[in-house]
Amino acid sequence: MPIVKTKKEMNTLEPGQVIEIQATDKGSTADIKAWAESTGNQYLGTVEEVGILKHYLRKASAEEEVTENKHPDLISFDELAKKIEGEEKITVLDVREPAEYGFGHIPGAIHIPLGELEQRFEELEKTDDIHVICRTGRRSDFAAQKLADKGYKNVKNVVPGMQEWTGPINTNH
């Protein structure tokens, strides 16, 4: 929800103005950073005060603004579940924060938080069939774009994300 509300509020700001977004979800930091980067708005930072994350964004000018890109290759839960059940050779990449991953993830998923992906690309094979998942589909979209930009050929964004996943869950770290 922070991204939806942020997009709406950003439309009311003048270029150069700064907005503070408050959230309690630890994953919101990566979501806000990814969204800001994908739209040209500037992520200024996050401060945590008594369990509340305060994210600060600066609205981009018209020259700085970019059209929000979407990774073109998507896969639904049903399709992913069939691949997992059919024991196809796929890689499930979970880009959520460690706490989110710890509360439940798809069995066998590789965990690389979005903020660490740039430094950990080499842990993934460029020829593998990679299915990227996060909580809502936003971070995974951004991660899928980054992987494709790095030359990974078979990358799919799993939508809508783990918040609606009804398949098997592993809670072991």
PDB file of C-alpha atoms in Angstrom:
ATOM      1  CA  MET A   1       0.000   0.000   0.000  1.00  0.00           C
ATOM      2  CA  PRO A   2       2.787   2.573   0.586  1.00  0.00           C
ATOM      3  CA  ILE A   3       3.575   2.635  -3.151  1.00  0.00           C
ATOM      4  CA  VAL A   4      -0.041   3.176  -4.217  1.00  0.00           C
ATOM      5  CA  LYS A   5      -0.466   6.033  -1.750  1.00  0.00           C
ATOM      6  CA  THR A   6       2.943   7.480  -2.629  1.00  0.00           C
ATOM      7  CA  LYS A   7       2.139   7.551  -6.360  1.00  0.00           C
ATOM      8  CA  LYS A   8      -1.096   9.395  -5.632  1.00  0.00           C
ATOM      9  CA  GLU A   9       0.573  11.947  -3.348  1.00  0.00           C
ATOM     10  CA  MET A  10       3.531  12.491  -5.698  1.00  0.00           C
ATOM     11  CA  ASN A  11       1.052  13.698  -8.318  1.00  0.00           C
ATOM     12  CA  THR A  12       0.091  16.579  -5.997  1.00  0.00           C
ATOM     13  CA  LEU A  13       3.695  17.775  -5.501  1.00  0.00           C
ATOM     14  CA  GLU A  14       5.693  20.297  -7.488  1.00  0.00           C
ATOM     15  CA  PRO A  15       9.042  19.145  -8.905  1.00  0.00           C
ATOM     16  CA  GLY A  16      11.763  19.376  -6.266  1.00  0.00           C
ATOM     17  CA  GLN A  17       9.407  19.046  -3.304  1.00  0.00           C
ATOM     18  CA  VAL A  18      10.104  16.320  -0.753  1.00  0.00           C
ATOM     19  CA  ILE A  19       7.537  13.917   0.685  1.00  0.00           C
ATOM     20  CA  GLU A  20       7.742  11.814   3.841  1.00  0.00           C
ATOM     21  CA  ILE A  21       6.136   8.383   3.687  1.00  0.00           C
ATOM     22  CA  GLN A  22       5.567   6.526   6.957  1.00  0.00           C
ATOM     23  CA  ALA A  23       5.330   2.742   7.051  1.00  0.00           C
ATOM     24  CA  THR A  24       5.779  -0.144   9.468  1.00  0.00           C
ATOM     25  CA  ASP A  25       6.570  -2.812   6.852  1.00  0.00           C
ATOM     26  CA  LYS A  26      10.347  -3.437   6.638  1.00  0.00           C
ATOM     27  CA  GLY A  27       9.908  -4.421   2.986  1.00  0.00           C
ATOM     28  CA  SER A  28       8.635  -0.939   2.182  1.00  0.00           C
ATOM     29  CA  THR A  29      12.214   0.380   2.076  1.00  0.00           C
ATOM     30  CA  ALA A  30      13.127  -1.761  -0.924  1.00  0.00           C
ATOM     31  CA  ASP A  31       9.710  -1.100  -2.519  1.00  0.00           C
ATOM     32  CA  ILE A  32      10.074   2.682  -2.188  1.00  0.00           C
ATOM     33  CA  LYS A  33      13.686   2.646  -3.453  1.00  0.00           C
ATOM     34  CA  ALA A  34      12.785   0.495  -6.459  1.00  0.00           C
ATOM     35  CA  TRP A  35       9.743   2.587  -7.335  1.00  0.00           C
ATOM     36  CA  ALA A  36      11.674   5.858  -7.036  1.00  0.00           C
ATOM     37  CA  GLU A  37      14.469   4.550  -9.253  1.00  0.00           C
ATOM     38  CA  SER A  38      12.040   3.235 -11.857  1.00  0.00           C
ATOM     39  CA  THR A  39      10.176   6.567 -12.110  1.00  0.00           C
ATOM     40  CA  GLY A  40      13.084   9.024 -11.913  1.00  0.00           C
ATOM     41  CA  ASN A  41      12.058  10.350  -8.498  1.00  0.00           C
ATOM     42  CA  GLN A  42      14.905  10.602  -5.990  1.00  0.00           C
ATOM     43  CA  TYR A  43      15.014   8.339  -2.950  1.00  0.00           C
ATOM     44  CA  LEU A  44      16.681  10.448  -0.230  1.00  0.00           C
ATOM     45  CA  GLY A  45      16.751   7.906   2.566  1.00  0.00           C
ATOM     46  CA  THR A  46      14.898   6.245   5.413  1.00  0.00           C
ATOM     47  CA  VAL A  47      14.940   6.959   9.126  1.00  0.00           C
ATOM     48  CA  GLU A  48      13.496   4.535  11.688  1.00  0.00           C
ATOM     49  CA  GLU A  49      11.877   5.950  14.805  1.00  0.00           C
ATOM     50  CA  VAL A  50      10.197   3.611  17.325  1.00  0.00           C
ATOM     51  CA  GLY A  51       9.141   1.016  14.759  1.00  0.00           C
ATOM     52  CA  ILE A  52       8.026   3.575  12.160  1.00  0.00           C
ATOM     53  CA  LEU A  53      10.002   3.848   8.930  1.00  0.00           C
ATOM     54  CA  LYS A  54      10.053   7.372   7.513  1.00  0.00           C
ATOM     55  CA  HIS A  55      10.989   7.342   3.829  1.00  0.00           C
ATOM     56  CA  TYR A  56      11.910  10.572   2.064  1.00  0.00           C
ATOM     57  CA  LEU A  57      11.473  11.118  -1.679  1.00  0.00           C
ATOM     58  CA  ARG A  58      12.094  14.150  -3.872  1.00  0.00           C
ATOM     59  CA  LYS A  59       9.729  14.606  -6.821  1.00  0.00           C
ATOM     60  CA  ALA A  60      11.494  14.591 -10.162  1.00  0.00           C
ATOM     61  CA  SER A  61      11.258  17.458 -12.610  1.00  0.00           C
ATOM     62  CA  ALA A  62       9.732  16.752 -16.032  1.00  0.00           C
ATOM     63  CA  GLU A  63      13.254  16.322 -17.463  1.00  0.00           C
ATOM     64  CA  GLU A  64      14.174  13.773 -14.771  1.00  0.00           C
ATOM     65  CA  GLU A  65      10.930  11.802 -14.832  1.00  0.00           C
ATOM     66  CA  VAL A  66      10.850   8.501 -16.690  1.00  0.00           C
ATOM     67  CA  THR A  67       8.001   6.274 -17.741  1.00  0.00           C
ATOM     68  CA  GLU A  68       7.618   3.449 -15.272  1.00  0.00           C
ATOM     69  CA  ASN A  69       8.923   0.310 -16.946  1.00  0.00           C
ATOM     70  CA  LYS A  70       7.461  -3.124 -16.459  1.00  0.00           C
ATOM     71  CA  HIS A  71       9.222  -6.407 -17.096  1.00  0.00           C
ATOM     72  CA  PRO A  72       7.318  -7.933 -20.011  1.00  0.00           C
ATOM     73  CA  ASP A  73       7.533 -11.608 -19.003  1.00  0.00           C
ATOM     74  CA  LEU A  74       5.039 -12.479 -16.285  1.00  0.00           C
ATOM     75  CA  ILE A  75       3.962 -15.772 -14.768  1.00  0.00           C
ATOM     76  CA  SER A  76       0.933 -16.457 -12.600  1.00  0.00           C
ATOM     77  CA  PHE A  77       0.828 -18.467  -9.385  1.00  0.00           C
ATOM     78  CA  ASP A  78      -0.995 -21.282 -11.173  1.00  0.00           C
ATOM     79  CA  GLU A  79       1.686 -21.527 -13.848  1.00  0.00           C
ATOM     80  CA  LEU A  80       4.471 -21.420 -11.259  1.00  0.00           C
ATOM     81  CA  ALA A  81       2.773 -24.064  -9.091  1.00  0.00           C
ATOM     82  CA  LYS A  82       2.441 -26.368 -12.128  1.00  0.00           C
ATOM     83  CA  LYS A  83       6.135 -25.979 -12.899  1.00  0.00           C
ATOM     84  CA  ILE A  84       7.063 -26.732  -9.272  1.00  0.00           C
ATOM     85  CA  GLU A  85       4.699 -29.731  -9.065  1.00  0.00           C
ATOM     86  CA  GLY A  86       5.901 -30.996 -12.443  1.00  0.00           C
ATOM     87  CA  GLU A  87       9.447 -30.892 -11.104  1.00  0.00           C
ATOM     88  CA  GLU A  88      10.616 -28.685 -13.971  1.00  0.00           C
ATOM     89  CA  LYS A  89      14.124 -27.308 -13.543  1.00  0.00           C
ATOM     90  CA  ILE A  90      13.413 -23.722 -12.519  1.00  0.00           C
ATOM     91  CA  THR A  91      14.970 -21.235 -10.140  1.00  0.00           C
ATOM     92  CA  VAL A  92      12.648 -19.333  -7.798  1.00  0.00           C
ATOM     93  CA  LEU A  93      14.358 -16.109  -6.685  1.00  0.00           C
ATOM     94  CA  ASP A  94      12.820 -14.411  -3.637  1.00  0.00           C
ATOM     95  CA  VAL A  95      13.909 -10.749  -3.414  1.00  0.00           C
ATOM     96  CA  ARG A  96      12.106  -9.862  -0.165  1.00  0.00           C
ATOM     97  CA  GLU A  97      13.853  -8.742   3.002  1.00  0.00           C
ATOM     98  CA  PRO A  98      15.227 -11.445   5.362  1.00  0.00           C
ATOM     99  CA  ALA A  99      12.390 -11.086   7.899  1.00  0.00           C
ATOM    100  CA  GLU A 100       9.743 -11.462   5.165  1.00  0.00           C
ATOM    101  CA  TYR A 101      11.516 -14.515   3.763  1.00  0.00           C
ATOM    102  CA  GLY A 102      11.855 -16.020   7.247  1.00  0.00           C
ATOM    103  CA  PHE A 103       8.106 -15.895   7.859  1.00  0.00           C
ATOM    104  CA  GLY A 104       7.446 -18.052   4.821  1.00  0.00           C
ATOM    105  CA  HIS A 105       8.829 -18.715   1.358  1.00  0.00           C
ATOM    106  CA  ILE A 106       8.434 -21.123  -1.517  1.00  0.00           C
ATOM    107  CA  PRO A 107      10.414 -24.291  -0.732  1.00  0.00           C
ATOM    108  CA  GLY A 108      13.754 -24.307  -2.557  1.00  0.00           C
ATOM    109  CA  ALA A 109      13.669 -20.577  -3.329  1.00  0.00           C
ATOM    110  CA  ILE A 110      16.973 -18.732  -3.511  1.00  0.00           C
ATOM    111  CA  HIS A 111      16.926 -15.692  -1.254  1.00  0.00           C
ATOM    112  CA  ILE A 112      18.682 -12.542  -2.447  1.00  0.00           C
ATOM    113  CA  PRO A 113      17.104  -9.325  -1.099  1.00  0.00           C
ATOM    114  CA  LEU A 114      16.620  -6.700  -3.814  1.00  0.00           C
ATOM    115  CA  GLY A 115      19.130  -4.382  -2.154  1.00  0.00           C
ATOM    116  CA  GLU A 116      21.835  -7.070  -2.484  1.00  0.00           C
ATOM    117  CA  LEU A 117      21.079  -8.207  -6.041  1.00  0.00           C
ATOM    118  CA  GLU A 118      23.673  -5.966  -7.735  1.00  0.00           C
ATOM    119  CA  GLN A 119      26.442  -7.553  -5.639  1.00  0.00           C
ATOM    120  CA  ARG A 120      25.143 -11.124  -5.945  1.00  0.00           C
ATOM    121  CA  PHE A 121      24.261 -11.595  -9.640  1.00  0.00           C
ATOM    122  CA  GLU A 122      26.960 -14.255  -9.983  1.00  0.00           C
ATOM    123  CA  GLU A 123      24.987 -16.582  -7.680  1.00  0.00           C
ATOM    124  CA  LEU A 124      22.520 -17.108 -10.535  1.00  0.00           C
ATOM    125  CA  GLU A 125      23.081 -18.866 -13.849  1.00  0.00           C
ATOM    126  CA  LYS A 126      22.352 -16.705 -16.895  1.00  0.00           C
ATOM    127  CA  THR A 127      20.765 -19.634 -18.747  1.00  0.00           C
ATOM    128  CA  ASP A 128      18.463 -20.773 -15.914  1.00  0.00           C
ATOM    129  CA  ASP A 129      14.691 -20.331 -16.026  1.00  0.00           C
ATOM    130  CA  ILE A 130      14.424 -17.715 -13.217  1.00  0.00           C
ATOM    131  CA  HIS A 131      11.084 -16.863 -11.576  1.00  0.00           C
ATOM    132  CA  VAL A 132      11.383 -13.741  -9.405  1.00  0.00           C
ATOM    133  CA  ILE A 133       8.962 -13.184  -6.517  1.00  0.00           C
ATOM    134  CA  CYS A 134       8.467 -10.614  -3.751  1.00  0.00           C
ATOM    135  CA  ARG A 135       5.509  -9.633  -1.590  1.00  0.00           C
ATOM    136  CA  THR A 136       3.467  -7.691  -4.158  1.00  0.00           C
ATOM    137  CA  GLY A 137       5.184  -8.008  -7.546  1.00  0.00           C
ATOM    138  CA  ARG A 138       6.830  -4.569  -7.521  1.00  0.00           C
ATOM    139  CA  ARG A 139      10.308  -5.461  -6.223  1.00  0.00           C
ATOM    140  CA  SER A 140      10.297  -8.632  -8.304  1.00  0.00           C
ATOM    141  CA  ASP A 141       9.435  -6.553 -11.389  1.00  0.00           C
ATOM    142  CA  PHE A 142      12.398  -4.291 -10.728  1.00  0.00           C
ATOM    143  CA  ALA A 143      14.685  -7.283 -10.038  1.00  0.00           C
ATOM    144  CA  ALA A 144      13.537  -9.002 -13.248  1.00  0.00           C
ATOM    145  CA  GLN A 145      14.378  -5.850 -15.213  1.00  0.00           C
ATOM    146  CA  LYS A 146      17.842  -5.715 -13.624  1.00  0.00           C
ATOM    147  CA  LEU A 147      18.490  -9.378 -14.415  1.00  0.00           C
ATOM    148  CA  ALA A 148      17.377  -8.930 -18.031  1.00  0.00           C
ATOM    149  CA  ASP A 149      19.636  -5.867 -18.336  1.00  0.00           C
ATOM    150  CA  LYS A 150      22.552  -8.038 -17.124  1.00  0.00           C
ATOM    151  CA  GLY A 151      21.932 -10.601 -19.862  1.00  0.00           C
ATOM    152  CA  TYR A 152      19.753 -13.163 -18.073  1.00  0.00           C
ATOM    153  CA  LYS A 153      17.541 -14.554 -20.838  1.00  0.00           C
ATOM    154  CA  ASN A 154      14.760 -16.541 -19.128  1.00  0.00           C
ATOM    155  CA  VAL A 155      13.456 -14.250 -16.399  1.00  0.00           C
ATOM    156  CA  LYS A 156       9.808 -14.066 -15.330  1.00  0.00           C
ATOM    157  CA  ASN A 157       8.118 -11.872 -12.740  1.00  0.00           C
ATOM    158  CA  VAL A 158       5.687 -13.827 -10.522  1.00  0.00           C
ATOM    159  CA  VAL A 159       2.503 -11.823  -9.990  1.00  0.00           C
ATOM    160  CA  PRO A 160       0.886 -10.783  -7.781  1.00  0.00           C
ATOM    161  CA  GLY A 161       3.419 -11.876  -5.097  1.00  0.00           C
ATOM    162  CA  MET A 162       3.789 -13.855  -1.884  1.00  0.00           C
ATOM    163  CA  GLN A 163       1.009 -11.963  -0.089  1.00  0.00           C
ATOM    164  CA  GLU A 164      -1.442 -14.034  -2.143  1.00  0.00           C
ATOM    165  CA  TRP A 165       0.547 -17.273  -2.530  1.00  0.00           C
ATOM    166  CA  THR A 166      -1.496 -20.324  -1.508  1.00  0.00           C
ATOM    167  CA  GLY A 167       1.042 -22.996  -2.450  1.00  0.00           C
ATOM    168  CA  PRO A 168       3.521 -24.756  -0.171  1.00  0.00           C
ATOM    169  CA  ILE A 169       5.389 -22.590   2.344  1.00  0.00           C
ATOM    170  CA  ASN A 170       8.694 -23.240   4.067  1.00  0.00           C
ATOM    171  CA  THR A 171       9.396 -21.345   7.310  1.00  0.00           C
ATOM    172  CA  ASN A 172      12.916 -22.708   7.811  1.00  0.00           C
ATOM    173  CA  HIS A 173      15.624 -20.124   7.319  1.00  0.00           C
TER     174      HIS A 173
END
